[in-house]
Coordinates of C-alpha atoms in Angstrom, one line a residue:
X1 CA 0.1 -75.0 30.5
X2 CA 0.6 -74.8 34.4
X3 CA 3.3 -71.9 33.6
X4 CA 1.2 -70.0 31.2
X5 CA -2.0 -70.0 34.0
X6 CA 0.4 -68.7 36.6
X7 CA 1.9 -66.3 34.7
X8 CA -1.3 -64.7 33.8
X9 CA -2.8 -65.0 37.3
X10 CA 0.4 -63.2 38.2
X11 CA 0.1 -60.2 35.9
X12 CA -3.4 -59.8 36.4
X13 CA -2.9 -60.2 40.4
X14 CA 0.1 -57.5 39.7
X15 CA -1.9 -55.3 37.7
X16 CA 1.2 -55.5 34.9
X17 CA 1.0 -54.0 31.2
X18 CA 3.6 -56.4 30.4
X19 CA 3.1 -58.8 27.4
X20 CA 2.7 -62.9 28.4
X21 CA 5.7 -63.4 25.9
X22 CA 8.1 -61.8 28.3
X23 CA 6.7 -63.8 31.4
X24 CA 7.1 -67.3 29.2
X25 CA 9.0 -68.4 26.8
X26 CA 7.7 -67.5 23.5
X27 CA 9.5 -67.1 19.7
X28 CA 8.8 -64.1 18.1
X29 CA 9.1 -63.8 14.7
X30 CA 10.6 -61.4 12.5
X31 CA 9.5 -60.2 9.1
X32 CA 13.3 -59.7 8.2
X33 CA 14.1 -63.4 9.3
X34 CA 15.8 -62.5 12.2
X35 CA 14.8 -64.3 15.7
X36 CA 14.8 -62.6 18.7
X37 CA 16.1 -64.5 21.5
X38 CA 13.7 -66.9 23.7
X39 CA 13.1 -66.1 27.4
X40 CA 12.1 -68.6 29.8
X41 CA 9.3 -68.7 32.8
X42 CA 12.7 -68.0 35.2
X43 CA 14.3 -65.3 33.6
X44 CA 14.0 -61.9 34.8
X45 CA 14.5 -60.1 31.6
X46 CA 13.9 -60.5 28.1
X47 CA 17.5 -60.2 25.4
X48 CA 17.7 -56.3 24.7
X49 CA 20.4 -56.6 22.7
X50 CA 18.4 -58.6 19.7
X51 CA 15.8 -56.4 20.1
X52 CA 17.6 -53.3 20.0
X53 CA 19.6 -54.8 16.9
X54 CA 16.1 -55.7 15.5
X55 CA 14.6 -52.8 16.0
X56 CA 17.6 -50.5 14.2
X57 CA 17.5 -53.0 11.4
X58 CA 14.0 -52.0 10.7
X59 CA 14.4 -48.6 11.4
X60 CA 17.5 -48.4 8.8
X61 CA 15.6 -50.4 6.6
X62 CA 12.6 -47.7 6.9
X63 CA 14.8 -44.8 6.0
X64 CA 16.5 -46.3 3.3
X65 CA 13.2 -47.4 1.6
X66 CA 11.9 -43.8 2.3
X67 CA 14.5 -41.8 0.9
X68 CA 15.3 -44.7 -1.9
X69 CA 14.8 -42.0 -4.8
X70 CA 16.7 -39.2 -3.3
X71 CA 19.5 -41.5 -2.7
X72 CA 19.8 -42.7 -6.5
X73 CA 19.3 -39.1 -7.3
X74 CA 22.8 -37.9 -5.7
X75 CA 24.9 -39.2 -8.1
X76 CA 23.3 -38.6 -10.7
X77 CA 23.0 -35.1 -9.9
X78 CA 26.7 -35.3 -8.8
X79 CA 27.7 -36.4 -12.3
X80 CA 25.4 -33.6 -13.6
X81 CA 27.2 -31.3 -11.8
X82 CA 30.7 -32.4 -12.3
X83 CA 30.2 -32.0 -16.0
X84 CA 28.9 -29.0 -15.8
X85 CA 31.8 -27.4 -14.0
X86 CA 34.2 -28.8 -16.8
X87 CA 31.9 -27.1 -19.3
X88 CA 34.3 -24.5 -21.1
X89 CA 32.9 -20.8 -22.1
X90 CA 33.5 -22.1 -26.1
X91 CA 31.2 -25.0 -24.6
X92 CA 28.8 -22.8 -22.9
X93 CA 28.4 -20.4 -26.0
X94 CA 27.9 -23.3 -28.6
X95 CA 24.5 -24.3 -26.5
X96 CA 23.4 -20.7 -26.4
X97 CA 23.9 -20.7 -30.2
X98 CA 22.7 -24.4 -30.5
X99 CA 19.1 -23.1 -29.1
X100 CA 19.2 -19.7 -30.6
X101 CA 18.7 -21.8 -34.1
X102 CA 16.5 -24.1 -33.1
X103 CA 13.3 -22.0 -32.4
X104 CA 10.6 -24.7 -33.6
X105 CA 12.2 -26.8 -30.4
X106 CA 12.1 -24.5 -28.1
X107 CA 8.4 -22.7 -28.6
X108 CA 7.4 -26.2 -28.6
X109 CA 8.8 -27.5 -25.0
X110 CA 7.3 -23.7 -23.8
X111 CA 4.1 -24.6 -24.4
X112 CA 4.2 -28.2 -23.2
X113 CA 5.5 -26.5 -20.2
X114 CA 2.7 -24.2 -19.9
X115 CA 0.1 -26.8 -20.9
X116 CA 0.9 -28.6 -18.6
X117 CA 1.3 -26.6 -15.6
X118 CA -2.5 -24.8 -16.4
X119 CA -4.0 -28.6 -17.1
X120 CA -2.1 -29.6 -13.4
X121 CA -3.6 -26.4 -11.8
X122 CA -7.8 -26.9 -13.2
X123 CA -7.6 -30.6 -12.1
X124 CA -5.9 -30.8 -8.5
X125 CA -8.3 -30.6 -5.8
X126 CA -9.2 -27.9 -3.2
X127 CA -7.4 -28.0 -0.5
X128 CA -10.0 -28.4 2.4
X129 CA -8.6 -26.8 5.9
X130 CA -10.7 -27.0 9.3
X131 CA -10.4 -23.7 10.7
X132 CA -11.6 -25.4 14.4
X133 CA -14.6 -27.7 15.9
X134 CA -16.3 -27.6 18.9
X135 CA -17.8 -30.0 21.2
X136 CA -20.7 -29.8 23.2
X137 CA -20.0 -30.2 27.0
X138 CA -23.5 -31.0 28.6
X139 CA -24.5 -29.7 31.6
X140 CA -23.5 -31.3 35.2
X141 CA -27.1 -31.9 35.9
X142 CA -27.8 -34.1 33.2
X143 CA -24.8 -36.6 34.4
X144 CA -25.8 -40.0 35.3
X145 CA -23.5 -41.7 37.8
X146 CA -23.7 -45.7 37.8
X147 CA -25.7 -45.8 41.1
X148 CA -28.1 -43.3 39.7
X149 CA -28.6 -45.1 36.6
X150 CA -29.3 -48.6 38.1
X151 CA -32.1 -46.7 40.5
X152 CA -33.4 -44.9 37.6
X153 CA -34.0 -48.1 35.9
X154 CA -35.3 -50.3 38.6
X155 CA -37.9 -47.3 39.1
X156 CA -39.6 -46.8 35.9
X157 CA -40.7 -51.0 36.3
X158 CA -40.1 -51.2 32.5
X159 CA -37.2 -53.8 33.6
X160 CA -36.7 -57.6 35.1
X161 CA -34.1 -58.6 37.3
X162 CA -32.5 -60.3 34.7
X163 CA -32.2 -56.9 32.3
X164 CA -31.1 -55.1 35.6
X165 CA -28.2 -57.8 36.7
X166 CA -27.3 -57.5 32.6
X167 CA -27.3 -53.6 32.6
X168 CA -25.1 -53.2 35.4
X169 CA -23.1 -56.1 34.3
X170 CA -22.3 -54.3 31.2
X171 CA -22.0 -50.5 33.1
X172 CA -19.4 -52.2 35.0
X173 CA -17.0 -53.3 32.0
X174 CA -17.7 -50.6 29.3
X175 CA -15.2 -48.4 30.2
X176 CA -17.5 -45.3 31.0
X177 CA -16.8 -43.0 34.4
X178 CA -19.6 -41.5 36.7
X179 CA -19.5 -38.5 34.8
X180 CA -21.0 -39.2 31.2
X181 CA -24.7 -37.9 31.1
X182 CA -28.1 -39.1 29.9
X183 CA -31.3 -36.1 28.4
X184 CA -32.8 -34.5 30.7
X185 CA -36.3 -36.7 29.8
X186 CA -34.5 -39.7 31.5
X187 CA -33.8 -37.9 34.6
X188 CA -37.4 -38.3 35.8
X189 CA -39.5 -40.6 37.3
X190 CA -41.1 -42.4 35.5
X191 CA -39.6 -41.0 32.0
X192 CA -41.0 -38.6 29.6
X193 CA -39.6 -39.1 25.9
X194 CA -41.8 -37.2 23.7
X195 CA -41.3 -35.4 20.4
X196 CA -41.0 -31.6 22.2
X197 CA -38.0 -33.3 25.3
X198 CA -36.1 -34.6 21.7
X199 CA -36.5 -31.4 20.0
X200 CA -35.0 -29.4 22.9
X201 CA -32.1 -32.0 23.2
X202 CA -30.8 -31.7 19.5
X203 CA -31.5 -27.4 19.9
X204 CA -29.4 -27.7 23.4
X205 CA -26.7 -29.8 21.1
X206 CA -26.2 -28.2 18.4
X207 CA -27.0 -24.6 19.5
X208 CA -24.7 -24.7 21.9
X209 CA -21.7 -26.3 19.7
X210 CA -22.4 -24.1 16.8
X211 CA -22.4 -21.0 19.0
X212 CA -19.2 -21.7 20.8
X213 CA -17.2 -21.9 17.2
X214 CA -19.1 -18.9 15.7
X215 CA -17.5 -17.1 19.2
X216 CA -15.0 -18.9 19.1
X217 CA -13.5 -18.2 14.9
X218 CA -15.4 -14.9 14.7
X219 CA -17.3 -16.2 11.2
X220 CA -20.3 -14.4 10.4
X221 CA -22.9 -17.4 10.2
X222 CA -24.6 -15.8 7.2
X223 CA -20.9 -16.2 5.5
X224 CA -21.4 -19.9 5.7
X225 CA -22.7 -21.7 2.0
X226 CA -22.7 -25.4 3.0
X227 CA -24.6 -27.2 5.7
X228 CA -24.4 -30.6 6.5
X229 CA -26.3 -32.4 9.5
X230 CA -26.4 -35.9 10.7
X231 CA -28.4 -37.3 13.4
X232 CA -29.5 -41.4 13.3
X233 CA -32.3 -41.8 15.0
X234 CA -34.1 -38.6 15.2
X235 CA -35.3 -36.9 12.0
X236 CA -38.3 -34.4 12.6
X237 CA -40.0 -32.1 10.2
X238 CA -38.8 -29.5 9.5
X239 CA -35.6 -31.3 9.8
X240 CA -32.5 -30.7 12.2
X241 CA -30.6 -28.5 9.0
X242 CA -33.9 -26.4 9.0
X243 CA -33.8 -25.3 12.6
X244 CA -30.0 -24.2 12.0
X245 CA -31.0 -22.4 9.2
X246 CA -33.6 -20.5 11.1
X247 CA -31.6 -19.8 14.6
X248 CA -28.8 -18.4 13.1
X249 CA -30.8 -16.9 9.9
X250 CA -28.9 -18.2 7.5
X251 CA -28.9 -16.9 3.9
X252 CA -31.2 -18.6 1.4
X253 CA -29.2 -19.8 -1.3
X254 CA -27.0 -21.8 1.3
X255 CA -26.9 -25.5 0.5
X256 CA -27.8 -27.7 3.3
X257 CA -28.3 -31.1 3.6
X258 CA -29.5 -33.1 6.4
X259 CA -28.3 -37.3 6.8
X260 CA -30.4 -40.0 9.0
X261 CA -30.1 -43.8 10.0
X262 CA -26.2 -44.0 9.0
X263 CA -25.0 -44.9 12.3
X264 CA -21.9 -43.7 14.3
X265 CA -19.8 -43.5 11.5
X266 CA -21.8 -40.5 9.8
X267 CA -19.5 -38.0 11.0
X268 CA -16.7 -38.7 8.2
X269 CA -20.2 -39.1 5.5
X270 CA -20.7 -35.5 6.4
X271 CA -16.9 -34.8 6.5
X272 CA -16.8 -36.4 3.0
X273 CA -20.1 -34.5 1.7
X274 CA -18.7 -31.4 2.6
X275 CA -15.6 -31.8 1.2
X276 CA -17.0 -32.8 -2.4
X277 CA -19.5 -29.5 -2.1
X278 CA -16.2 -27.7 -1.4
X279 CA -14.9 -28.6 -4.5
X280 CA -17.6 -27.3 -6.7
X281 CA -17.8 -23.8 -4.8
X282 CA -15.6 -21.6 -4.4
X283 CA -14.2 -19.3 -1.5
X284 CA -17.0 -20.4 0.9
X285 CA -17.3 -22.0 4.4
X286 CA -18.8 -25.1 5.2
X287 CA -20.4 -26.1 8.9
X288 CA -20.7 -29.9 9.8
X289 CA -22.6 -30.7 13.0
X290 CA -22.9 -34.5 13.8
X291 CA -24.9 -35.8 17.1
X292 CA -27.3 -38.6 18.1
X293 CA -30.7 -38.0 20.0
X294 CA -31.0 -40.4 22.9
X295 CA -34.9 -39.2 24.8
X296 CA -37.0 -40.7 21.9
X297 CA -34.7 -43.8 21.1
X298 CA -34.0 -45.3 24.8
X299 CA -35.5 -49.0 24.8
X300 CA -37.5 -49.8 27.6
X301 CA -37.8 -53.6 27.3
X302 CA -36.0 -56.9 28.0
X303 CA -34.2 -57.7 25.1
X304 CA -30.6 -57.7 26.2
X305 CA -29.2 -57.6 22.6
X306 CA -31.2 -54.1 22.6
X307 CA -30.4 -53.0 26.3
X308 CA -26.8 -52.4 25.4
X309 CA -27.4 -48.7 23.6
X310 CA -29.1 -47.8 26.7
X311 CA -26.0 -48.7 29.3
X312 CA -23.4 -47.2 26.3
X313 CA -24.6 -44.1 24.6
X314 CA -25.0 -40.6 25.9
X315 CA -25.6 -36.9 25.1
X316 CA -23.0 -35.4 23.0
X317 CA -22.1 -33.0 19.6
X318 CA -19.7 -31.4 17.7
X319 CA -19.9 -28.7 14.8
X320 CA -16.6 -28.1 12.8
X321 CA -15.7 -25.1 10.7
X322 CA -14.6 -25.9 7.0
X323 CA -13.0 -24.1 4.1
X324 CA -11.5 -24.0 0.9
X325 CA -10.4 -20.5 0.7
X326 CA -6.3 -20.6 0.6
X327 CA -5.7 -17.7 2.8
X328 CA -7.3 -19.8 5.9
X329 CA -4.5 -21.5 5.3
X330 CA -2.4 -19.4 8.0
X331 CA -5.1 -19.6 10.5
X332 CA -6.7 -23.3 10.2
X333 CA -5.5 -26.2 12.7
X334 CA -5.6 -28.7 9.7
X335 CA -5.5 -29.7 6.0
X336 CA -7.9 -32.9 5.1
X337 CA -5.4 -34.8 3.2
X338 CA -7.8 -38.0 2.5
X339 CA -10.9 -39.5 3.5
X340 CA -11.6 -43.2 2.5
X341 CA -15.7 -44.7 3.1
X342 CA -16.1 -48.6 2.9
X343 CA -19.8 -50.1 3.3
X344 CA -20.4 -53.5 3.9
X345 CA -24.3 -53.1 3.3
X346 CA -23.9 -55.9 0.6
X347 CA -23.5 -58.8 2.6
X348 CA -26.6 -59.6 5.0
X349 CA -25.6 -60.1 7.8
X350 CA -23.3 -57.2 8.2
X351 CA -27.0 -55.1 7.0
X352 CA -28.3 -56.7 10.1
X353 CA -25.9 -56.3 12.8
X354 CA -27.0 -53.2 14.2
X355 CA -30.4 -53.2 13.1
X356 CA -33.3 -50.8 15.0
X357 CA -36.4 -52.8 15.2
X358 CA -39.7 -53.9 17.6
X359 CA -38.8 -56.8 20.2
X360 CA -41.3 -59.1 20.8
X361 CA -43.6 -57.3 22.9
X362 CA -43.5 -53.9 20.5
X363 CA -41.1 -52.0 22.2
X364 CA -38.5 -50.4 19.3
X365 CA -35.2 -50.3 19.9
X366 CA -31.5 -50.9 18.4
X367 CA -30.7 -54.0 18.2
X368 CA -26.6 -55.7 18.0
X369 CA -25.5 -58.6 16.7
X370 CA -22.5 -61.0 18.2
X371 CA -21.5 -60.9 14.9
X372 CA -21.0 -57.6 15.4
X373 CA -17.4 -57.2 16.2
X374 CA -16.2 -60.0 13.6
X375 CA -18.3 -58.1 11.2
X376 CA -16.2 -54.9 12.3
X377 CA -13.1 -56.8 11.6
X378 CA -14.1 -57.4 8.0
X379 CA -15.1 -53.5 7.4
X380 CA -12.0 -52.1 8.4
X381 CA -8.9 -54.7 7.0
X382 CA -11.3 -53.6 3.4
X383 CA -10.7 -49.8 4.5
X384 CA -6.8 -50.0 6.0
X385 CA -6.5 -52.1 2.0
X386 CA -7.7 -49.0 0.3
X387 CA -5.8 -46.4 3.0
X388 CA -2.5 -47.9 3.4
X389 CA -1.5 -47.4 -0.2
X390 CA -2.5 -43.6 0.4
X391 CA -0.5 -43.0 3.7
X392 CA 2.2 -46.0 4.8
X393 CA 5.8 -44.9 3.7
X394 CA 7.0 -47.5 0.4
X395 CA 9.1 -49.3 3.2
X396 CA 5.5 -51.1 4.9
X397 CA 4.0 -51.3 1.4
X398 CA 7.0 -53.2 0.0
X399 CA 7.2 -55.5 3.2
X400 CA 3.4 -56.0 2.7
X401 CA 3.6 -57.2 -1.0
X402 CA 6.9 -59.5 -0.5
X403 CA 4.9 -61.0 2.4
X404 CA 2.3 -61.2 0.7
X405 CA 4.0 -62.5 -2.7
X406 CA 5.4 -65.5 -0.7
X407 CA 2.2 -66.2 0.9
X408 CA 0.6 -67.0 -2.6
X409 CA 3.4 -69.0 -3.6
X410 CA 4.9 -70.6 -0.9
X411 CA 3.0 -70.8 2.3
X412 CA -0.2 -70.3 2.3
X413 CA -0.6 -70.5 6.1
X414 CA 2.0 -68.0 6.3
X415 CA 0.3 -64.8 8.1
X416 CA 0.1 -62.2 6.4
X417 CA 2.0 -58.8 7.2
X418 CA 0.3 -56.3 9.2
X419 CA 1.6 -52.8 8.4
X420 CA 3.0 -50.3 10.9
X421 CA 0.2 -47.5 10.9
X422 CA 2.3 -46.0 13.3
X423 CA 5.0 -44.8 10.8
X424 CA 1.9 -43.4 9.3
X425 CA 0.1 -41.4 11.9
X426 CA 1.4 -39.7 15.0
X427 CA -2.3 -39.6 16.4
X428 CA -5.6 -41.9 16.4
X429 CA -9.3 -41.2 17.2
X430 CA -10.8 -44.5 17.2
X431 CA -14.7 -44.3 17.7
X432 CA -15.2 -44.6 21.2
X433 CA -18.6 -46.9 20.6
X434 CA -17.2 -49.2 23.3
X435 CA -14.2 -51.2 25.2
X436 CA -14.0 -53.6 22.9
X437 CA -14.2 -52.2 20.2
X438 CA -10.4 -50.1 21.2
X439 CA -9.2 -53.1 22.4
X440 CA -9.5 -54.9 19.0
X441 CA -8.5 -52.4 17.0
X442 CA -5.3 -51.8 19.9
X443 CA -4.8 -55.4 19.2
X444 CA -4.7 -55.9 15.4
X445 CA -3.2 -53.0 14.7
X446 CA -0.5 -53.0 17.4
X447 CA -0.7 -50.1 18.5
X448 CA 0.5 -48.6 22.0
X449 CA -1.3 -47.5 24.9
X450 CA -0.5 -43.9 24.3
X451 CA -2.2 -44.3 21.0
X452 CA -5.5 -45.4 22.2
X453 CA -5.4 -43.3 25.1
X454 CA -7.5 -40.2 23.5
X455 CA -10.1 -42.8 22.8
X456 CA -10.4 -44.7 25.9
X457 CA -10.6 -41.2 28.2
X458 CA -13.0 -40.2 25.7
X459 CA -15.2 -43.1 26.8
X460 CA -14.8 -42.7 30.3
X461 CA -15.4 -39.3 30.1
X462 CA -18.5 -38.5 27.7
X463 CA -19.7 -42.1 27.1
X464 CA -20.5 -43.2 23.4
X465 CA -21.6 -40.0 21.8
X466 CA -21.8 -41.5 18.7
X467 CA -20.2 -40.0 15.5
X468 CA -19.2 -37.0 17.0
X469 CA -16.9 -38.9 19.8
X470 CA -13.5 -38.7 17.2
X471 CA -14.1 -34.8 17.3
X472 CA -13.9 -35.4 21.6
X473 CA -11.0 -37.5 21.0
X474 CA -9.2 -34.9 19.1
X475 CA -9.5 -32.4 21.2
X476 CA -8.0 -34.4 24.5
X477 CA -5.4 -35.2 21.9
X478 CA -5.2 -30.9 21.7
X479 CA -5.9 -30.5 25.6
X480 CA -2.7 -32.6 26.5
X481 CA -0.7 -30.2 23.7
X482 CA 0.4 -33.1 21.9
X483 CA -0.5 -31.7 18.3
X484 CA 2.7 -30.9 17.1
X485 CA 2.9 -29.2 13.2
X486 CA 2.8 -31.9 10.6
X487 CA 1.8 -34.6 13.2
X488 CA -1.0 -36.7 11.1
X489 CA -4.1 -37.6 12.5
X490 CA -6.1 -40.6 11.6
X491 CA -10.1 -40.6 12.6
X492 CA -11.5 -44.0 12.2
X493 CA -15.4 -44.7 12.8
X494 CA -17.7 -47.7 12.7
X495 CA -21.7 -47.5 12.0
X496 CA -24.4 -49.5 10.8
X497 CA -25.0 -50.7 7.4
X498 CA -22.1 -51.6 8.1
X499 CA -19.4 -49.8 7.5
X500 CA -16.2 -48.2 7.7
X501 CA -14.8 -44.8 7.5
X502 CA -11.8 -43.2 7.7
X503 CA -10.2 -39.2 7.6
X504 CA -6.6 -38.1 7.8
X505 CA -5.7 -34.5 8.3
X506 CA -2.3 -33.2 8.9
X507 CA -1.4 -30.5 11.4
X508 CA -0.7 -26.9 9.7
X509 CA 0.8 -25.6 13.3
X510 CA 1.4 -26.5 16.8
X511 CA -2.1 -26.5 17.4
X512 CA -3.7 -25.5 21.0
X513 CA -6.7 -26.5 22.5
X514 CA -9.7 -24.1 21.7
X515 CA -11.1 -21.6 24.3
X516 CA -14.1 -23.5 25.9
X517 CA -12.9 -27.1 25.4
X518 CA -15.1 -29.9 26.6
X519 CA -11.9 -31.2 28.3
X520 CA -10.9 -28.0 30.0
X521 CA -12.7 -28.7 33.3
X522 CA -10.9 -32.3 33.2
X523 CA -7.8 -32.9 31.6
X524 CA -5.9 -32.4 34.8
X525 CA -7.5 -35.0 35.6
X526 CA -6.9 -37.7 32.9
X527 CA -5.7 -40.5 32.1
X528 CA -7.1 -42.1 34.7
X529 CA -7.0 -45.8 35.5
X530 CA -9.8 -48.0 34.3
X531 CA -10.7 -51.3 36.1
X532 CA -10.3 -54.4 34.1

């Protein structure tokens, strides 16, 4: 135990990203039975050579699986062929005459053909592309540094010294830089949320995201049929679709639809919404604007379950640009290949974990649960068990079910497999709703710094910004020209209820970041080093 303590104390005092197994000696076990070789607390390095030789044994074992079929196909194709070219013209004119008499079987396997190719064409879905998205960039006035924050907070006397040591405990270890920013009601002294400061938040949100992509694609907005908002906590009359509708004049027969209290994961409800209302209409555009109102929802009380929102969440938006038409194809950035939605609102006390309620002295605010993360854990192994299936090659899904197999029958304490999701995706936008949240999902899903990156500068940078952080995410992903044609990108987002969504898209070109990015004053500057 002595050698484990020091070797922590000395990667954390050395500020290494190197994993405790390599500093002492630790068995790591293979899914293929092979053991990698032990290194102790003296060694220097760890055995290369078994993990290189495990490493192309999976690797072989990954393309074989994936191109199983074609490989069984070649000789049988060869054997086709081969036959064929021994085929004499006597040969070759007896099967001419062979179907010449037999015109029952032949006007019958014509229109099986054709039967089945119309029935294949009337049931497939639409494909859905997203022509480009924009994210609201708020102004630098409206930015809230740590220091500025904490005097804000001790001035409005709302707070104890106990909620103030707790908010700037947690502003210290959530992973948020000096630049994320708060509404412009919370910048004075003392603050004034009212119904007219939240109105002009949501108009300065969504106004400004939806006119950036109307510049920015060159659509008509009255060429738009389907409208879908969502905003949580802030649902006026008329509601947020409604003022949309009436900026940009919409036309009347447009369908819009406007969804509330659904937490951070409401982005990929709207994604999924649109995408069904895409496949009833034809040749039409569809606009989805996701955001969260902060001035009329920031809790001014001492409940430290409910102060967290306050130290986490900040302003942000995003509207993206939909459609089904198939000669977008040649100008959209992707194809939405699936979307997967798991709820969790069955069970109680995942209903309850983030729950927005009165504390004990009236004062409403959002509360979290400790179960929360746990909770979390559940909602997403039920959504990677209904996802994998649609996106890991037959090489993880095959390990999965032998593992699994032999966990039924043999050993039940065996652990079950985790799949690679990285032989799946080339890019992740996990929710950036807080640290520890990316560090779990980094954890169980072993995935590699580079992966988590996007969402980790994307908290740093704009703070929590509820569901429409994944669109922020993708668009570092963009600003760093990483989106390479046929890369696949997995958006994953967590909200209350609870639940679990997911959307994949796959590239359609080399796509670049879009003219007015929110990262385009910054991404020279990132990644940048966040303190532990």
């Amino acid at each position: 135990m002595d050698v484990v303590k020091n070797a922590k104390a000395f990667q954390k005092k050395m500020k290494l990203h190197i994993p405790l197994s390599i500093i002492y000696t630790k068995i790591l076990p293979s899914p293929l039975g092979i053991t990698m070789s032990t290194v102790s607390a003296t060694s220097s390095l760890p055995d290369f050579q078994q993990s290189v030789k495990l490493k192309y044994v999976k690797l072989g074992y990954h393309y074989l699986m994936s191109h199983l079929l074609t490989l069984l196909l070649i000789p049988l194709f060869s054997l086709i062929i081969l036959h064929a070219s021994q085929m004499t013209p006597q040969d070759i004119q007896y099967l001419c005459l062979h179907l010449r008499y037999n015109h029952l079987t032949l006007i019958a396997f014509s229109i099986f053909i054709v039967f089945a190719f119309t029935l294949y064409i009337m049931t497939r879905p639409r494909s859905v592309y997203l022509i480009d998205y924009s994210c609201y960039r708020p102004p630098s006035n409206l930015r809230a540094n740590f220091h500025q924050f904490m005097e804000h907070s001790t001035l409005t006397g709302d707070f104890n010294e106990s909620s103030l040591d707790f908010q700037r405990k947690i502003l210290e270890r959530s992973g948020l830089g000096e630049e994320t920013c708060v509404p412009e009601a919370m910048h004075t002294i003392p603050p004034r949320p009212s119904m007219a400061a939240a109105r002009k938040e949501s108009e300065d949100v969504m106004f400004g995201s939806l006119d950036n992509l109307f510049r920015t694609t060159n659509v008509n907005p009255k060429d738009i049929g389907i409208l879908v908002v969502n905003c949580s906590l802030f649902n006026p009359t008329p509601s947020l679709s409604a003022m949309i509708v009436n900026k940009y004049k919409l036309r009347g027969n447009i369908k819009t639809f406007n969804l509330g209290g659904m937490g951070c994961s409401t982005g990929v409800i709207a994604l999924d919404l649109a995408k069904d209302m895409l496949q009833v209409h034809r040749n039409t555009y569809a606009v989805v604007v996701s955001t969260e109102n902060l001035t009329q929802n920031w809790y001014f009380g001492n409940n430290k379950s409910m102060l967290i929102p306050n130290c986490l969440f900040r302003v942000g938006g995003a509207a993206v640009l939909l459609s089904n038409k198939g000669c977008d194809r040649r100008t959209a950035k992707y194809k939405l290949l699936h979307v997967v939605r798991t709820h969790k609102g069955a069970d109680d006390k995942a209903f309850k974990c983030v729950y927005q309620e009165e504390d004990e002295v009236g004062k409403t605010g959002v509360s979290l649960s400790k179960d929360l993360m746990a909770i979390a854990g559940l909602a997403l192994k039920t959504n990677i068990t209904t996802l994998g299936p649609l996106v890991l090659p037959i090489s993880e899904q095959v390990l999965f079910f032998i593992t699994l197999v032999a966990k039924k029958l043999f050993n039940a304490k065996m652990k079950p497999y985790i799949p690679d999701f990285k032989l799946a995706f080339e890019h992740f936008c996990i929710h950036a709703g807080g640290r520890a949240v990316i560090d779990e999902l980094e954890k169980n899903l072993e995935l590699m710094p580079e992966h988590v990156e996007p969402s980790r500068m994307t908290l740093h940078r704009f703070g929590n910004t509820s569901s429409s952080s994944i669109w922020y995410e993708l668009g570092y992903v963009e600003a760093k020209g990483r989106m390479k044609k046929g890369d696949r990108v997995w958006q994953i987002a967590f909200g209350s209820g609870f639940k679990c969504n997911s959307a994949v898209w796959v590239a359609l070109t080399d796509v670049k970041s879009s003219p007015n990015s929110p990262w385009a004053d910054s991404i020279h500057r990132y990644p940048v080093q966040i303190a532990v």
